[in-house]
Amino acid sequence: MTRTKLIIIGAIAAAAALAVGTAAIAGQGGDENELPITGAALEQASEAALAHTGEGRVTGTEIGDEESLYEVEVTLSDGSQVDVQLDENFAVVGTAADDDTEPESEADDN
């Protein structure tokens, strides 16, 4: 093989390794089985969740959540988050404060 071909093959291999590594890092944020809501269902679920909370913006969605068919995470104007659970007809079947974040100041002085 010529030197040019080896350089090209090496560059392709490096790019492929970078892409795989980036995908692995991006996937660490949540459960591998969580699928986001898409298409018309996303629009309907978002509208239902925002109507229920009365304000905020949709910051996450999931199909097949353990509590319901759809889960929509809404971030409110004060920064708090609420998970709105929806059934197959986009009716609210439950809500819960999203407490996945650690409190900002819980220092243990021991």
Coordinates of C-alpha atoms in Angstrom, one line a residue:
M1 CA 0.0 0.0 0.0
T2 CA 1.1 3.5 -0.6
R3 CA 1.7 5.9 2.2
T4 CA -1.2 8.0 1.1
K5 CA -3.6 5.1 1.3
L6 CA -2.4 4.2 4.8
I7 CA -2.9 7.8 5.9
I8 CA -6.5 7.8 4.5
I9 CA -7.3 4.5 6.1
G10 CA -5.9 5.7 9.4
A11 CA -7.9 8.9 9.2
I12 CA -11.1 6.9 8.5
A13 CA -10.4 4.6 11.4
A14 CA -9.8 7.5 13.8
A15 CA -13.0 9.2 12.7
A16 CA -15.0 6.0 13.3
A17 CA -13.5 5.6 16.7
L18 CA -14.3 9.2 17.6
A19 CA -17.9 8.7 16.4
V20 CA -18.4 5.6 18.5
G21 CA -16.8 7.3 21.6
T22 CA -19.0 10.3 21.2
A23 CA -22.2 8.2 20.9
A24 CA -21.2 6.3 24.0
I25 CA -20.7 9.5 26.0
A26 CA -24.0 11.0 24.8
G27 CA -25.9 7.8 25.7
Q28 CA -24.7 7.9 29.4
G29 CA -27.3 10.5 30.3
G30 CA -30.2 8.1 30.8
D31 CA -31.6 4.6 30.6
E32 CA -30.7 3.0 27.3
N33 CA -34.3 1.8 26.9
E34 CA -35.9 5.3 27.2
L35 CA -37.4 6.3 23.9
P36 CA -38.5 9.9 23.3
I37 CA -41.9 10.8 22.1
T38 CA -41.9 11.9 18.5
G39 CA -44.1 13.2 15.7
A40 CA -47.8 14.0 16.3
A41 CA -47.7 12.2 19.7
L42 CA -45.0 14.6 20.9
E43 CA -47.1 17.6 20.0
Q44 CA -50.2 16.2 21.7
A45 CA -48.3 15.1 24.8
S46 CA -46.6 18.4 25.1
E47 CA -49.9 20.3 24.8
A48 CA -51.5 18.1 27.4
A49 CA -48.6 18.5 29.9
L50 CA -48.3 22.2 29.5
A51 CA -52.1 22.7 29.8
H52 CA -51.9 20.7 33.1
T53 CA -49.0 22.6 34.6
G54 CA -50.3 26.0 33.3
E55 CA -46.8 27.1 32.4
G56 CA -43.3 26.0 31.6
R57 CA -41.5 24.3 28.7
V58 CA -41.1 20.7 27.8
T59 CA -37.5 19.5 28.5
G60 CA -37.8 15.8 28.2
T61 CA -40.2 13.0 27.1
E62 CA -40.4 9.2 27.3
I63 CA -42.5 6.5 25.8
G64 CA -43.3 3.5 28.0
D65 CA -42.5 5.0 31.3
E66 CA -43.1 2.7 34.3
E67 CA -46.0 4.8 35.5
S68 CA -47.8 5.5 32.2
L69 CA -47.6 5.3 28.4
Y70 CA -46.1 8.8 28.1
E71 CA -44.0 10.9 30.4
V72 CA -43.4 14.6 29.8
E73 CA -40.9 16.5 31.9
V74 CA -41.8 20.2 32.2
T75 CA -39.4 22.8 33.6
L76 CA -41.3 25.6 35.3
S77 CA -40.4 29.2 35.4
D78 CA -38.8 28.8 38.9
G79 CA -36.5 26.1 37.6
S80 CA -38.3 23.2 39.2
Q81 CA -39.3 20.2 37.1
V82 CA -42.5 18.2 37.0
D83 CA -43.1 14.8 35.4
V84 CA -46.5 14.6 33.9
Q85 CA -47.8 11.1 33.2
L86 CA -50.2 10.6 30.3
D87 CA -52.3 7.7 29.1
E88 CA -52.8 6.5 25.5
N89 CA -55.4 9.3 25.0
F90 CA -53.0 12.0 26.4
A91 CA -55.1 12.3 29.6
V92 CA -53.1 13.2 32.7
V93 CA -53.0 10.2 35.0
G94 CA -50.4 11.6 37.5
T95 CA -47.7 14.1 38.2
A96 CA -44.7 14.1 40.4
A97 CA -41.9 16.6 41.2
D98 CA -38.8 15.5 39.3
D99 CA -36.2 15.2 42.1
D100 CA -33.4 13.7 40.0
T101 CA -31.3 16.7 40.8
E102 CA -29.2 17.0 44.0
P103 CA -30.0 19.9 46.3
E104 CA -27.5 22.8 45.8
S105 CA -26.5 23.1 49.4
E106 CA -26.7 20.1 51.7
A107 CA -23.3 20.2 53.3
D108 CA -22.4 17.6 55.9
D109 CA -20.2 19.3 58.5
N110 CA -19.1 16.0 60.3

